Amino acid sequence: MQIRDIDAAALADLIAAIDAEPDLLHAESTPATEALIDIGEAALPGLIPLLVSSSEDTRMRAAHVLEMVTMELFGFRRGKGWDDFAHEIRWRDFWSAMMGPAIDDGGEPGAAARVADWRSWLDHRLRSGDIAAI
């Protein structure tokens, strides 16, 4: 389930709290990441800049939210899995193209380009509805 309407201040508060109270067994998961995943696409514009955060934990959690939101756009359902294997393959190709090999290195030369690619994808997605456009 994705929540479409959310107050901008509440969304900003969740993004600011992305590193608070991490799950001890799943470091990528915090109450804020779970809420941002539930919000869905509406959370992405404020989340994408965190991919170049100086904090490795913040980058990891931002990537986790992006991963889960985009998986759901492609047909993944939490607690159930993929609705079709072809959708999973399509998402994996999309994810590889968008994230590249160096997710953990925010200082890498391609980090700013990655953020630009995500912004471009989101803009195109919102205008056209095409989830896989890269």
PDB file of N, CA, C and O in Angstrom, residues 27 37 49 98 114 120:
ATOM      1  N   ALA A  27      20.006  -3.393   9.869  1.00  0.00           N
ATOM      2  CA  ALA A  27      20.463  -2.010  10.019  1.00  0.00           C
ATOM      3  C   ALA A  27      19.829  -1.052   9.022  1.00  0.00           C
ATOM      4  O   ALA A  27      19.738   0.146   9.280  1.00  0.00           O
ATOM      5  N   ILE A  37       8.648   3.854   3.009  1.00  0.00           N
ATOM      6  CA  ILE A  37       8.263   2.804   2.059  1.00  0.00           C
ATOM      7  C   ILE A  37       6.738   2.788   1.912  1.00  0.00           C
ATOM      8  O   ILE A  37       6.218   2.686   0.791  1.00  0.00           O
ATOM      9  N   PRO A  49      18.253  12.845  -2.678  1.00  0.00           N
ATOM     10  CA  PRO A  49      19.513  13.521  -2.310  1.00  0.00           C
ATOM     11  C   PRO A  49      20.320  12.793  -1.229  1.00  0.00           C
ATOM     12  O   PRO A  49      21.536  12.986  -1.135  1.00  0.00           O
ATOM     13  N   MET A  98      20.224   1.706 -12.509  1.00  0.00           N
ATOM     14  CA  MET A  98      20.093   2.928 -11.723  1.00  0.00           C
ATOM     15  C   MET A  98      21.124   3.047 -10.607  1.00  0.00           C
ATOM     16  O   MET A  98      21.553   4.142 -10.267  1.00  0.00           O
ATOM     17  N   ARG A 114      24.371   9.730 -10.339  1.00  0.00           N
ATOM     18  CA  ARG A 114      23.336   8.786  -9.895  1.00  0.00           C
ATOM     19  C   ARG A 114      22.116   9.553  -9.395  1.00  0.00           C
ATOM     20  O   ARG A 114      20.982   9.204  -9.719  1.00  0.00           O
ATOM     21  N   SER A 120      15.806  12.313 -12.839  1.00  0.00           N
ATOM     22  CA  SER A 120      15.299  12.241 -14.210  1.00  0.00           C
ATOM     23  C   SER A 120      14.271  11.114 -14.340  1.00  0.00           C
ATOM     24  O   SER A 120      13.206  11.286 -14.947  1.00  0.00           O
TER      25      SER A 120
END
